Every structure is written in structure tokens, then in C-alpha cells.
């Protein structure tokens, strides 16, 4: 009898402990642990029919290439091509981003067989509703570029966009000028196609959620609202850096970007002010969707902090109509249509201008009269006679 009572006692204790644990796990703050236990006992979905990344709470995301394997060149682009759905069925949500060693551009090219010369793509089985150009200011960042291309190409394909990627490479070793390179990118991209949206994209930022669609809004859009370096939060209200999107009309209203910010810092805030001065406002995706991971790096050589940035920002209201798209001068050195992007190398000059005037010739120096060097130490003067001394003294007095 005693043994049976002991068994019941232990059973009730065990059930009580289970109820306490379940109550704790069900509280807000323990939801990730609940998801963890559920995933242990849930069988993985291997059917692949939905075409989505099955990501539970707390998981970084899925493979960005997961939904693209069935795409092929079977369909041609003709008059009968239907428009793509308003919301792409290939979008999967959060993306797992890592930076494996040994990645090469050849590997990126192999994984993107539908990307054609110049980094151009359009959906093979429907007519894209949006035409987006990606403008990337660049110099000495080849290591970062290959990671961005690895993720960005499939990211855009999942959104069923007609897109092109333009690398705007600053020639020479003079101080880097990101904003002026973006002005160049706008002009050069619009020469090739009537793009209806342009994304100005830093080379070291990788998007982490393909629900952050690379299409323009009715107002300028700041896409990189939540970067890992800022704790996935917007650092301040008027921040407009990292990744931003403008239509050609937006760009014209704000007179493009400033040309005079040489070095790091200031130009993003200037552009944000220009949005307001152009009669527009900044739109953003949600913090959960507009997430980006930054490739860690040190400040580039030739891109030192701009010490004039605060004084320049204070004058944006006076300078925005005279410093921008209408005054951007540059020379195109080369245009190369690479397998994964179009590379445009340009000379954007220096702070003194595109072709600063040569310095004035130095004036010829006036020659001084030649001096005969002494052959030896000077001899002390002989003692003057008293008459001579008086005569000399008399001359001095007169």
C-alpha cells in the first residue's frame, strides 16, 4: 500500500513540474524556447512545393537561391507574355547571410545562369512590372563586391524584377566622393534604359529579407532602415544612408545629389534635407523587413572623414540648387559589360574641379650681386695717425 502511494506521489510531482515548466515557456520572452522545442519534434518539410523559406522564429533565414532552381529559359519574351503577379510567389522572407572564404565571381556567375552580359536580368516566364537599376559607388572593394553580387542577384530575381547592376568606379587615388559617383550612375544608367526606379546601394550592405522589395514608392524610400551595426534600429529620424531608392522624377525634384562632399560623412544627411526641400518625404519599410548585414571593414584609404561636412550641411538650403545634378562634371574612361555587372570607370576630378587650371609659372628670381669671398682672415686696421683720425672724424660730422 505504501509503495502505491509513493508512486502516485511521484507522478503528481512530475505532472506539477511539467505544468510549471509549460507555464514558464508560454510566457512572452520564452517564445523562442517554445519554438526550439517544437522544431525538435517537427519533421522537416522536404516537398518544396510552396517555394518559400520555412523559417521559424529565432532562425536567421533560408538559402537565397532556394526558390530559383526551377526557372529556365524555356519561355521567350513576346507580345503574349503575361505580367508577373503583383506579389512574387518566389519571395521567401528572411535570408541567411554569411561570408564564406574562397567565394569567387566565377562561382557567383555559375549560380546565376539567367543573368546576361552587363548584369542584366528579366523574368523568363512573365513580363516584369518594375524596371530597377542598382547603382553602386565603388573603389578598391572587390572583396565586398563579390559577396554583394552573390546575394543581390538571387534576391532581385525572387522579386521578379527587370534589373541591371551598375558599378561606378572612381579612377585615380584622389579622395573618394560617393555622392558624385551616384550622380554619375544616374546619368549613365538612364542613357541605357528608361528605368522607373534607381537604388543607390553601398557595396558592403547585404539585404536579409526579400520582402524588402527593390521597387520605388510614391516618395523617396530609405530601404536600409535596420542595419546590424546599429543594432537593427534606425540611428536617427532623418538618416538616409546605406540603401535608398528614387524614381527619375524624385531625382530631378531634388537636383540629384551634392558633388562637393569629398571623403566620408555628411552626404547622406544632405540628401535627406534635399528630399524635404524638393517637397517630398522619406518612406521606409518596417524594421523587421528592412534588415541589412554589413561586411565589417576598416575605413578605406583615400576615404578619410570629411572635416568640412558639418559646415557644408548647414548651408544645404543655400546650395542645393547650384550643387547637384545640374553641375556634375565627369569623364567616362571606360564602360565594360561584365558577366554580372556593368563597370563604368570615371574621372570625377578633385575639389579644384574636373580639370583644375595649371599653377601660374614661378617668377624669375632677381640675381643678387656677386660677392667676392675673402681670401683669408681680415687683418686688424693699422693705427691711424692723429691727423688722419681728426680728418676722418671731421668727415663724419659733416
mmCIF file of C-alpha atoms in Angstrom:
data_model
loop_
_atom_site.group_PDB
_atom_site.id
_atom_site.type_symbol
_atom_site.label_atom_id
_atom_site.label_comp_id
_atom_site.label_asym_id
_atom_site.label_seq_id
_atom_site.Cartn_x
_atom_site.Cartn_y
_atom_site.Cartn_z
ATOM 1 C CA UNK A 1 0.000 0.000 0.000
ATOM 2 C CA UNK A 2 2.850 2.337 0.889
ATOM 3 C CA UNK A 3 4.559 1.595 -2.451
ATOM 4 C CA UNK A 4 1.424 2.525 -4.442
ATOM 5 C CA UNK A 5 1.055 5.828 -2.566
ATOM 6 C CA UNK A 6 4.689 6.684 -3.247
ATOM 7 C CA UNK A 7 4.232 6.047 -6.962
ATOM 8 C CA UNK A 8 1.174 8.335 -7.085
ATOM 9 C CA UNK A 9 3.056 10.994 -5.141
ATOM 10 C CA UNK A 10 5.946 10.948 -7.630
ATOM 11 C CA UNK A 11 3.517 11.002 -10.544
ATOM 12 C CA UNK A 12 1.737 14.110 -9.224
ATOM 13 C CA UNK A 13 5.070 15.797 -8.568
ATOM 14 C CA UNK A 14 6.216 15.054 -12.120
ATOM 15 C CA UNK A 15 2.979 16.420 -13.603
ATOM 16 C CA UNK A 16 3.206 19.525 -11.429
ATOM 17 C CA UNK A 17 6.749 20.225 -12.579
ATOM 18 C CA UNK A 18 5.644 19.828 -16.191
ATOM 19 C CA UNK A 19 2.801 22.306 -15.707
ATOM 20 C CA UNK A 20 5.164 24.871 -14.154
ATOM 21 C CA UNK A 21 7.675 24.473 -16.996
ATOM 22 C CA UNK A 22 4.972 24.821 -19.657
ATOM 23 C CA UNK A 23 3.591 27.905 -17.934
ATOM 24 C CA UNK A 24 7.039 29.498 -17.937
ATOM 25 C CA UNK A 25 7.732 28.606 -21.543
ATOM 26 C CA UNK A 26 4.420 30.030 -22.695
ATOM 27 C CA UNK A 27 5.206 33.474 -21.297
ATOM 28 C CA UNK A 28 6.331 36.269 -23.710
ATOM 29 C CA UNK A 29 10.123 36.183 -23.568
ATOM 30 C CA UNK A 30 10.208 32.371 -23.709
ATOM 31 C CA UNK A 31 8.611 32.054 -27.141
ATOM 32 C CA UNK A 32 11.917 31.297 -28.821
ATOM 33 C CA UNK A 33 12.414 28.372 -26.463
ATOM 34 C CA UNK A 34 8.948 27.069 -27.278
ATOM 35 C CA UNK A 35 9.783 27.291 -30.996
ATOM 36 C CA UNK A 36 13.002 25.422 -30.319
ATOM 37 C CA UNK A 37 11.219 22.503 -28.628
ATOM 38 C CA UNK A 38 8.600 22.423 -31.383
ATOM 39 C CA UNK A 39 11.263 22.262 -34.100
ATOM 40 C CA UNK A 40 12.918 19.300 -32.357
ATOM 41 C CA UNK A 41 9.852 17.124 -32.835
ATOM 42 C CA UNK A 42 8.601 18.584 -36.142
ATOM 43 C CA UNK A 43 9.591 16.747 -39.296
ATOM 44 C CA UNK A 44 11.274 18.973 -41.913
ATOM 45 C CA UNK A 45 9.201 19.853 -44.982
ATOM 46 C CA UNK A 46 11.035 18.303 -47.916
ATOM 47 C CA UNK A 47 8.328 18.649 -50.540
ATOM 48 C CA UNK A 48 9.498 22.103 -51.697
ATOM 49 C CA UNK A 49 6.088 22.773 -53.266
ATOM 50 C CA UNK A 50 5.415 26.139 -51.710
ATOM 51 C CA UNK A 51 8.647 27.708 -52.955
ATOM 52 C CA UNK A 52 9.162 29.561 -49.681
ATOM 53 C CA UNK A 53 11.789 29.565 -46.961
ATOM 54 C CA UNK A 54 10.207 27.855 -43.958
ATOM 55 C CA UNK A 55 11.757 29.943 -41.213
ATOM 56 C CA UNK A 56 10.543 29.740 -37.650
ATOM 57 C CA UNK A 57 11.070 32.426 -35.047
ATOM 58 C CA UNK A 58 14.685 32.730 -33.983
ATOM 59 C CA UNK A 59 16.183 31.277 -37.193
ATOM 60 C CA UNK A 60 18.355 33.581 -39.313
ATOM 61 C CA UNK A 61 16.703 32.590 -42.583
ATOM 62 C CA UNK A 62 16.876 30.351 -45.626
ATOM 63 C CA UNK A 63 19.047 29.969 -48.695
ATOM 64 C CA UNK A 64 18.609 32.917 -51.067
ATOM 65 C CA UNK A 65 18.899 30.555 -54.065
ATOM 66 C CA UNK A 66 16.308 28.068 -52.777
ATOM 67 C CA UNK A 67 13.370 29.174 -54.937
ATOM 68 C CA UNK A 68 15.157 29.701 -58.248
ATOM 69 C CA UNK A 69 16.161 26.207 -59.373
ATOM 70 C CA UNK A 70 13.022 25.665 -61.495
ATOM 71 C CA UNK A 71 13.490 28.838 -63.561
ATOM 72 C CA UNK A 72 14.662 28.262 -67.109
ATOM 73 C CA UNK A 73 14.905 29.962 -70.473
ATOM 74 C CA UNK A 74 12.052 27.887 -71.853
ATOM 75 C CA UNK A 75 9.787 30.854 -72.448
ATOM 76 C CA UNK A 76 10.558 33.727 -74.794
ATOM 77 C CA UNK A 77 9.567 37.348 -74.405
ATOM 78 C CA UNK A 78 6.838 38.131 -76.880
ATOM 79 C CA UNK A 79 3.587 40.028 -77.113
ATOM 80 C CA UNK A 80 1.699 37.225 -75.374
ATOM 81 C CA UNK A 81 3.847 37.303 -72.225
ATOM 82 C CA UNK A 82 1.619 37.842 -69.147
ATOM 83 C CA UNK A 83 2.581 40.331 -66.473
ATOM 84 C CA UNK A 84 4.196 38.944 -63.345
ATOM 85 C CA UNK A 85 1.981 38.821 -60.233
ATOM 86 C CA UNK A 86 1.880 41.964 -58.112
ATOM 87 C CA UNK A 87 3.433 39.955 -55.296
ATOM 88 C CA UNK A 88 6.053 37.493 -56.460
ATOM 89 C CA UNK A 89 5.388 33.878 -55.435
ATOM 90 C CA UNK A 90 9.160 33.383 -55.162
ATOM 91 C CA UNK A 91 9.565 35.705 -52.174
ATOM 92 C CA UNK A 92 10.529 33.716 -49.094
ATOM 93 C CA UNK A 93 11.212 36.254 -46.346
ATOM 94 C CA UNK A 94 14.307 36.141 -44.091
ATOM 95 C CA UNK A 95 17.603 35.167 -45.722
ATOM 96 C CA UNK A 96 20.608 33.566 -44.072
ATOM 97 C CA UNK A 97 23.677 35.745 -44.745
ATOM 98 C CA UNK A 98 27.249 34.582 -44.159
ATOM 99 C CA UNK A 99 30.599 35.368 -45.775
ATOM 100 C CA UNK A 100 32.405 32.114 -46.582
ATOM 101 C CA UNK A 101 36.043 32.255 -47.549
ATOM 102 C CA UNK A 102 37.009 31.221 -51.052
ATOM 103 C CA UNK A 103 33.998 32.689 -52.851
ATOM 104 C CA UNK A 104 34.812 33.778 -56.421
ATOM 105 C CA UNK A 105 32.968 35.737 -59.095
ATOM 106 C CA UNK A 106 33.073 32.609 -61.250
ATOM 107 C CA UNK A 107 31.055 30.795 -58.577
ATOM 108 C CA UNK A 108 28.550 33.655 -58.433
ATOM 109 C CA UNK A 109 28.218 33.556 -62.223
ATOM 110 C CA UNK A 110 27.656 29.795 -62.177
ATOM 111 C CA UNK A 111 24.815 30.163 -59.655
ATOM 112 C CA UNK A 112 23.088 32.852 -61.758
ATOM 113 C CA UNK A 113 22.758 31.352 -65.271
ATOM 114 C CA UNK A 114 19.925 33.685 -66.324
ATOM 115 C CA UNK A 115 21.931 36.874 -65.716
ATOM 116 C CA UNK A 116 23.207 38.156 -69.060
ATOM 117 C CA UNK A 117 26.085 40.383 -70.093
ATOM 118 C CA UNK A 118 26.235 43.649 -68.172
ATOM 119 C CA UNK A 119 24.470 42.221 -65.099
ATOM 120 C CA UNK A 120 21.029 42.361 -66.677
ATOM 121 C CA UNK A 121 18.066 40.111 -65.881
ATOM 122 C CA UNK A 122 14.355 39.843 -66.541
ATOM 123 C CA UNK A 123 11.962 37.053 -65.527
ATOM 124 C CA UNK A 124 11.867 34.231 -68.103
ATOM 125 C CA UNK A 125 8.177 33.380 -67.741
ATOM 126 C CA UNK A 126 6.423 36.744 -67.233
ATOM 127 C CA UNK A 127 6.739 40.442 -68.020
ATOM 128 C CA UNK A 128 8.202 42.345 -65.061
ATOM 129 C CA UNK A 129 6.096 45.136 -63.612
ATOM 130 C CA UNK A 130 9.146 47.105 -62.466
ATOM 131 C CA UNK A 131 12.472 48.114 -64.058
ATOM 132 C CA UNK A 132 15.108 48.792 -61.392
ATOM 133 C CA UNK A 133 18.727 49.928 -61.789
ATOM 134 C CA UNK A 134 21.142 49.281 -58.924
ATOM 135 C CA UNK A 135 23.850 51.986 -58.649
ATOM 136 C CA UNK A 136 26.917 51.015 -56.585
ATOM 137 C CA UNK A 137 29.704 53.590 -55.939
ATOM 138 C CA UNK A 138 32.979 51.717 -55.838
ATOM 139 C CA UNK A 139 36.740 51.809 -55.470
ATOM 140 C CA UNK A 140 39.075 49.079 -54.160
ATOM 141 C CA UNK A 141 36.188 46.993 -52.772
ATOM 142 C CA UNK A 142 36.370 43.871 -54.949
ATOM 143 C CA UNK A 143 36.236 41.581 -51.910
ATOM 144 C CA UNK A 144 32.952 43.154 -50.754
ATOM 145 C CA UNK A 145 31.531 43.298 -54.268
ATOM 146 C CA UNK A 146 31.608 39.543 -54.825
ATOM 147 C CA UNK A 147 29.563 38.936 -51.650
ATOM 148 C CA UNK A 148 27.038 41.614 -52.575
ATOM 149 C CA UNK A 149 26.602 40.130 -56.067
ATOM 150 C CA UNK A 150 26.266 36.637 -54.605
ATOM 151 C CA UNK A 151 23.241 37.694 -52.562
ATOM 152 C CA UNK A 152 21.810 40.571 -54.590
ATOM 153 C CA UNK A 153 21.260 38.733 -57.887
ATOM 154 C CA UNK A 154 19.011 35.970 -56.474
ATOM 155 C CA UNK A 155 17.403 38.480 -54.097
ATOM 156 C CA UNK A 156 16.218 40.555 -57.080
ATOM 157 C CA UNK A 157 15.258 37.516 -59.153
ATOM 158 C CA UNK A 158 12.959 36.319 -56.376
ATOM 159 C CA UNK A 159 11.163 39.654 -56.665
ATOM 160 C CA UNK A 160 10.631 39.112 -60.436
ATOM 161 C CA UNK A 161 12.244 42.404 -61.423
ATOM 162 C CA UNK A 162 13.713 43.559 -64.688
ATOM 163 C CA UNK A 163 17.003 44.872 -63.334
ATOM 164 C CA UNK A 164 20.564 45.916 -64.118
ATOM 165 C CA UNK A 165 23.557 46.380 -61.819
ATOM 166 C CA UNK A 166 25.957 49.288 -62.425
ATOM 167 C CA UNK A 167 29.314 49.607 -60.672
ATOM 168 C CA UNK A 168 30.519 53.231 -60.818
ATOM 169 C CA UNK A 169 34.261 53.071 -60.264
ATOM 170 C CA UNK A 170 36.207 56.201 -59.316
ATOM 171 C CA UNK A 171 39.529 56.363 -61.164
ATOM 172 C CA UNK A 172 42.712 57.656 -59.575
ATOM 173 C CA UNK A 173 43.724 57.982 -55.947
ATOM 174 C CA UNK A 174 42.118 61.287 -55.026
ATOM 175 C CA UNK A 175 39.697 61.388 -52.069
ATOM 176 C CA UNK A 176 36.571 59.250 -52.612
ATOM 177 C CA UNK A 177 33.303 61.044 -53.441
ATOM 178 C CA UNK A 178 30.325 58.706 -53.014
ATOM 179 C CA UNK A 179 27.538 61.191 -53.792
ATOM 180 C CA UNK A 180 29.113 62.435 -57.018
ATOM 181 C CA UNK A 181 29.570 58.840 -58.179
ATOM 182 C CA UNK A 182 25.849 58.295 -57.610
ATOM 183 C CA UNK A 183 25.102 61.307 -59.803
ATOM 184 C CA UNK A 184 27.263 59.707 -62.485
ATOM 185 C CA UNK A 185 25.443 56.400 -62.026
ATOM 186 C CA UNK A 186 22.052 58.011 -62.522
ATOM 187 C CA UNK A 187 23.071 59.668 -65.793
ATOM 188 C CA UNK A 188 24.872 56.653 -67.219
ATOM 189 C CA UNK A 189 22.137 54.167 -66.304
ATOM 190 C CA UNK A 190 19.377 56.342 -67.765
ATOM 191 C CA UNK A 191 21.327 56.525 -71.040
ATOM 192 C CA UNK A 192 20.900 52.759 -71.449
ATOM 193 C CA UNK A 193 17.273 52.224 -70.453
ATOM 194 C CA UNK A 194 14.203 54.031 -69.227
ATOM 195 C CA UNK A 195 14.479 52.752 -65.660
ATOM 196 C CA UNK A 196 11.495 53.614 -63.478
ATOM 197 C CA UNK A 197 13.387 53.109 -60.209
ATOM 198 C CA UNK A 198 17.028 53.538 -59.152
ATOM 199 C CA UNK A 199 18.502 52.028 -55.977
ATOM 200 C CA UNK A 200 21.667 53.693 -54.691
ATOM 201 C CA UNK A 201 23.435 50.896 -52.840
ATOM 202 C CA UNK A 202 26.548 50.716 -50.652
ATOM 203 C CA UNK A 203 28.789 47.812 -51.610
ATOM 204 C CA UNK A 204 29.131 46.490 -48.050
ATOM 205 C CA UNK A 205 25.419 46.072 -47.186
ATOM 206 C CA UNK A 206 23.639 42.740 -47.736
ATOM 207 C CA UNK A 207 19.802 42.621 -47.577
ATOM 208 C CA UNK A 208 18.452 39.999 -45.165
ATOM 209 C CA UNK A 209 14.776 39.818 -46.176
ATOM 210 C CA UNK A 210 13.424 39.701 -49.749
ATOM 211 C CA UNK A 211 10.101 41.167 -48.638
ATOM 212 C CA UNK A 212 12.080 44.418 -48.713
ATOM 213 C CA UNK A 213 11.191 44.894 -52.375
ATOM 214 C CA UNK A 214 13.514 46.893 -54.633
ATOM 215 C CA UNK A 215 10.781 48.984 -56.201
ATOM 216 C CA UNK A 216 10.141 52.698 -55.704
ATOM 217 C CA UNK A 217 7.391 54.301 -53.663
ATOM 218 C CA UNK A 218 5.494 57.497 -54.384
ATOM 219 C CA UNK A 219 8.178 59.309 -52.333
ATOM 220 C CA UNK A 220 11.920 58.653 -51.922
ATOM 221 C CA UNK A 221 12.462 55.427 -49.992
ATOM 222 C CA UNK A 222 15.134 54.611 -47.433
ATOM 223 C CA UNK A 223 15.466 50.822 -47.596
ATOM 224 C CA UNK A 224 18.319 50.159 -45.121
ATOM 225 C CA UNK A 225 16.346 51.089 -42.042
ATOM 226 C CA UNK A 226 17.771 48.379 -39.749
ATOM 227 C CA UNK A 227 21.492 47.565 -40.029
ATOM 228 C CA UNK A 228 23.235 45.153 -37.716
ATOM 229 C CA UNK A 229 25.904 47.776 -36.894
ATOM 230 C CA UNK A 230 23.134 49.963 -35.397
ATOM 231 C CA UNK A 231 21.520 47.093 -33.516
ATOM 232 C CA UNK A 232 18.879 46.726 -36.268
ATOM 233 C CA UNK A 233 17.415 50.117 -35.403
ATOM 234 C CA UNK A 234 17.173 53.427 -37.240
ATOM 235 C CA UNK A 235 20.025 55.565 -35.812
ATOM 236 C CA UNK A 236 18.106 58.853 -36.197
ATOM 237 C CA UNK A 237 14.973 60.097 -37.906
ATOM 238 C CA UNK A 238 16.492 61.826 -40.955
ATOM 239 C CA UNK A 239 19.033 59.092 -41.698
ATOM 240 C CA UNK A 240 19.047 58.307 -45.420
ATOM 241 C CA UNK A 241 22.234 56.264 -45.796
ATOM 242 C CA UNK A 242 23.196 52.811 -46.980
ATOM 243 C CA UNK A 243 20.480 51.931 -49.482
ATOM 244 C CA UNK A 244 17.930 54.383 -50.875
ATOM 245 C CA UNK A 245 15.532 54.431 -53.822
ATOM 246 C CA UNK A 246 14.417 57.261 -56.111
ATOM 247 C CA UNK A 247 12.401 57.500 -59.294
ATOM 248 C CA UNK A 248 13.792 59.751 -62.038
ATOM 249 C CA UNK A 249 11.158 62.330 -61.068
ATOM 250 C CA UNK A 250 12.275 62.283 -57.423
ATOM 251 C CA UNK A 251 15.858 62.726 -58.543
ATOM 252 C CA UNK A 252 15.021 65.752 -60.690
ATOM 253 C CA UNK A 253 12.933 67.390 -57.950
ATOM 254 C CA UNK A 254 15.849 67.368 -55.510
ATOM 255 C CA UNK A 255 18.507 68.210 -58.130
ATOM 256 C CA UNK A 256 20.235 64.886 -57.571
ATOM 257 C CA UNK A 257 22.989 64.628 -55.005
ATOM 258 C CA UNK A 258 25.712 67.040 -53.839
ATOM 259 C CA UNK A 259 29.052 66.916 -55.661
ATOM 260 C CA UNK A 260 31.272 68.565 -53.065
ATOM 261 C CA UNK A 261 31.400 66.006 -50.241
ATOM 262 C CA UNK A 262 34.922 64.631 -50.564
ATOM 263 C CA UNK A 263 35.645 61.936 -48.008
ATOM 264 C CA UNK A 264 33.483 60.060 -45.520
ATOM 265 C CA UNK A 265 30.330 61.513 -43.998
ATOM 266 C CA UNK A 266 27.713 64.206 -44.497
ATOM 267 C CA UNK A 267 26.335 63.448 -47.945
ATOM 268 C CA UNK A 268 23.532 61.164 -46.687
ATOM 269 C CA UNK A 269 22.170 63.878 -44.418
ATOM 270 C CA UNK A 270 22.470 66.442 -47.221
ATOM 271 C CA UNK A 271 20.410 64.155 -49.463
ATOM 272 C CA UNK A 272 17.814 63.722 -46.725
ATOM 273 C CA UNK A 273 17.448 67.503 -46.477
ATOM 274 C CA UNK A 274 17.110 67.720 -50.267
ATOM 275 C CA UNK A 275 14.142 65.339 -50.122
ATOM 276 C CA UNK A 276 12.317 67.825 -47.901
ATOM 277 C CA UNK A 277 13.418 70.841 -49.956
ATOM 278 C CA UNK A 278 12.076 69.101 -53.066
ATOM 279 C CA UNK A 279 8.618 68.912 -51.485
ATOM 280 C CA UNK A 280 8.779 65.187 -50.641
ATOM 281 C CA UNK A 281 9.221 62.982 -47.571
ATOM 282 C CA UNK A 282 11.063 59.749 -46.766
ATOM 283 C CA UNK A 283 9.246 56.403 -46.721
ATOM 284 C CA UNK A 284 10.613 53.222 -45.131
ATOM 285 C CA UNK A 285 9.797 49.518 -44.839
ATOM 286 C CA UNK A 286 9.197 48.016 -41.409
ATOM 287 C CA UNK A 287 12.139 47.391 -39.095
ATOM 288 C CA UNK A 288 11.553 43.634 -39.373
ATOM 289 C CA UNK A 289 11.828 43.722 -43.170
ATOM 290 C CA UNK A 290 14.421 46.437 -43.873
ATOM 291 C CA UNK A 291 17.281 44.492 -42.285
ATOM 292 C CA UNK A 292 20.859 44.552 -43.610
ATOM 293 C CA UNK A 293 24.115 42.935 -42.578
ATOM 294 C CA UNK A 294 27.293 44.958 -43.050
ATOM 295 C CA UNK A 295 30.564 43.398 -44.150
ATOM 296 C CA UNK A 296 32.979 44.515 -41.452
ATOM 297 C CA UNK A 297 35.910 46.607 -42.638
ATOM 298 C CA UNK A 298 38.136 49.495 -41.658
ATOM 299 C CA UNK A 299 37.836 52.998 -43.082
ATOM 300 C CA UNK A 300 39.262 52.963 -46.595
ATOM 301 C CA UNK A 301 42.485 54.675 -47.517
ATOM 302 C CA UNK A 302 41.511 57.732 -49.532
ATOM 303 C CA UNK A 303 38.135 57.993 -47.794
ATOM 304 C CA UNK A 304 39.089 59.881 -44.662
ATOM 305 C CA UNK A 305 36.487 61.640 -42.541
ATOM 306 C CA UNK A 306 35.374 64.883 -44.173
ATOM 307 C CA UNK A 307 36.189 67.682 -41.689
ATOM 308 C CA UNK A 308 34.013 70.188 -43.584
ATOM 309 C CA UNK A 309 30.816 68.128 -43.518
ATOM 310 C CA UNK A 310 29.026 69.980 -40.703
ATOM 311 C CA UNK A 311 29.684 73.416 -42.185
ATOM 312 C CA UNK A 312 28.509 72.152 -45.582
ATOM 313 C CA UNK A 313 25.330 70.675 -44.108
ATOM 314 C CA UNK A 314 24.485 73.992 -42.513
ATOM 315 C CA UNK A 315 24.448 75.566 -45.994
ATOM 316 C CA UNK A 316 22.406 72.910 -47.857
ATOM 317 C CA UNK A 317 19.366 75.185 -48.162
ATOM 318 C CA UNK A 318 21.510 77.749 -49.977
ATOM 319 C CA UNK A 319 23.499 75.319 -52.148
ATOM 320 C CA UNK A 320 21.147 72.506 -53.218
ATOM 321 C CA UNK A 321 20.004 74.198 -56.438
ATOM 322 C CA UNK A 322 23.532 75.099 -57.535
ATOM 323 C CA UNK A 323 25.344 71.932 -56.452
ATOM 324 C CA UNK A 324 23.848 68.740 -57.805
ATOM 325 C CA UNK A 325 22.825 67.003 -60.985
ATOM 326 C CA UNK A 326 22.971 70.273 -62.945
ATOM 327 C CA UNK A 327 26.653 70.827 -62.087
ATOM 328 C CA UNK A 328 28.030 67.268 -62.053
ATOM 329 C CA UNK A 329 31.082 67.114 -64.324
ATOM 330 C CA UNK A 330 32.971 63.926 -65.107
ATOM 331 C CA UNK A 331 34.694 61.998 -67.874
ATOM 332 C CA UNK A 332 33.844 58.416 -68.758
ATOM 333 C CA UNK A 333 37.089 56.479 -69.077
ATOM 334 C CA UNK A 334 35.651 53.045 -69.894
ATOM 335 C CA UNK A 335 32.415 51.057 -69.947
ATOM 336 C CA UNK A 336 32.772 47.295 -69.569
ATOM 337 C CA UNK A 337 29.903 44.816 -69.805
ATOM 338 C CA UNK A 338 30.958 42.134 -67.359
ATOM 339 C CA UNK A 339 29.021 38.860 -66.847
ATOM 340 C CA UNK A 340 27.500 40.043 -63.548
ATOM 341 C CA UNK A 341 27.506 43.864 -63.821
ATOM 342 C CA UNK A 342 28.284 46.886 -65.969
ATOM 343 C CA UNK A 343 31.512 48.541 -64.858
ATOM 344 C CA UNK A 344 31.768 52.273 -65.613
ATOM 345 C CA UNK A 345 35.120 53.853 -64.718
ATOM 346 C CA UNK A 346 35.053 57.633 -64.473
ATOM 347 C CA UNK A 347 37.256 60.607 -63.697
ATOM 348 C CA UNK A 348 35.354 62.901 -61.339
ATOM 349 C CA UNK A 349 38.215 65.319 -60.746
ATOM 350 C CA UNK A 350 39.102 66.884 -57.427
ATOM 351 C CA UNK A 351 37.873 69.696 -55.193
ATOM 352 C CA UNK A 352 39.594 72.096 -57.587
ATOM 353 C CA UNK A 353 37.392 70.889 -60.469
ATOM 354 C CA UNK A 354 37.434 68.332 -63.260
ATOM 355 C CA UNK A 355 40.412 69.981 -64.956
ATOM 356 C CA UNK A 356 41.905 72.462 -62.492
ATOM 357 C CA UNK A 357 43.918 75.269 -64.145
ATOM 358 C CA UNK A 358 47.685 74.761 -64.018
ATOM 359 C CA UNK A 359 49.510 76.763 -61.363
ATOM 360 C CA UNK A 360 50.930 80.100 -62.597
ATOM 361 C CA UNK A 361 54.581 79.961 -63.662
ATOM 362 C CA UNK A 362 57.010 80.960 -60.977
ATOM 363 C CA UNK A 363 58.566 84.427 -61.411
ATOM 364 C CA UNK A 364 62.274 84.504 -62.239
ATOM 365 C CA UNK A 365 64.292 85.274 -59.144
ATOM 366 C CA UNK A 366 66.314 88.547 -59.183
ATOM 367 C CA UNK A 367 70.016 87.723 -59.040
ATOM 368 C CA UNK A 368 71.936 89.316 -56.201
ATOM 369 C CA UNK A 369 75.281 90.981 -57.000
ATOM 370 C CA UNK A 370 78.175 88.598 -56.795
ATOM 371 C CA UNK A 371 80.281 88.890 -53.699
ATOM 372 C CA UNK A 372 83.992 88.210 -53.750
ATOM 373 C CA UNK A 373 84.810 85.856 -50.941
ATOM 374 C CA UNK A 374 87.616 86.868 -48.603
ATOM 375 C CA UNK A 375 90.837 85.006 -49.202
ATOM 376 C CA UNK A 376 91.792 84.908 -45.572
ATOM 377 C CA UNK A 377 91.083 86.364 -42.184
ATOM 378 C CA UNK A 378 90.848 90.153 -42.197
ATOM 379 C CA UNK A 379 93.864 91.978 -40.799
ATOM 380 C CA UNK A 380 93.261 94.425 -37.999
ATOM 381 C CA UNK A 381 93.392 98.043 -39.305
ATOM 382 C CA UNK A 382 96.650 99.896 -38.822
ATOM 383 C CA UNK A 383 96.673 102.561 -36.142
ATOM 384 C CA UNK A 384 95.836 105.876 -37.720
ATOM 385 C CA UNK A 385 97.956 108.875 -37.192
ATOM 386 C CA UNK A 386 96.400 111.619 -35.123
ATOM 387 C CA UNK A 387 95.951 113.906 -38.127
ATOM 388 C CA UNK A 388 94.200 111.266 -40.134
ATOM 389 C CA UNK A 389 91.928 110.447 -37.262
ATOM 390 C CA UNK A 390 90.899 114.046 -36.853
ATOM 391 C CA UNK A 391 90.210 114.329 -40.594
ATOM 392 C CA UNK A 392 88.007 111.212 -40.561
ATOM 393 C CA UNK A 393 86.137 112.467 -37.573
ATOM 394 C CA UNK A 394 85.571 115.770 -39.298
ATOM 395 C CA UNK A 395 84.074 113.988 -42.375
ATOM 396 C CA UNK A 396 81.680 112.056 -40.223
ATOM 397 C CA UNK A 397 80.479 115.201 -38.529
ATOM 398 C CA UNK A 398 79.621 116.780 -41.839
#
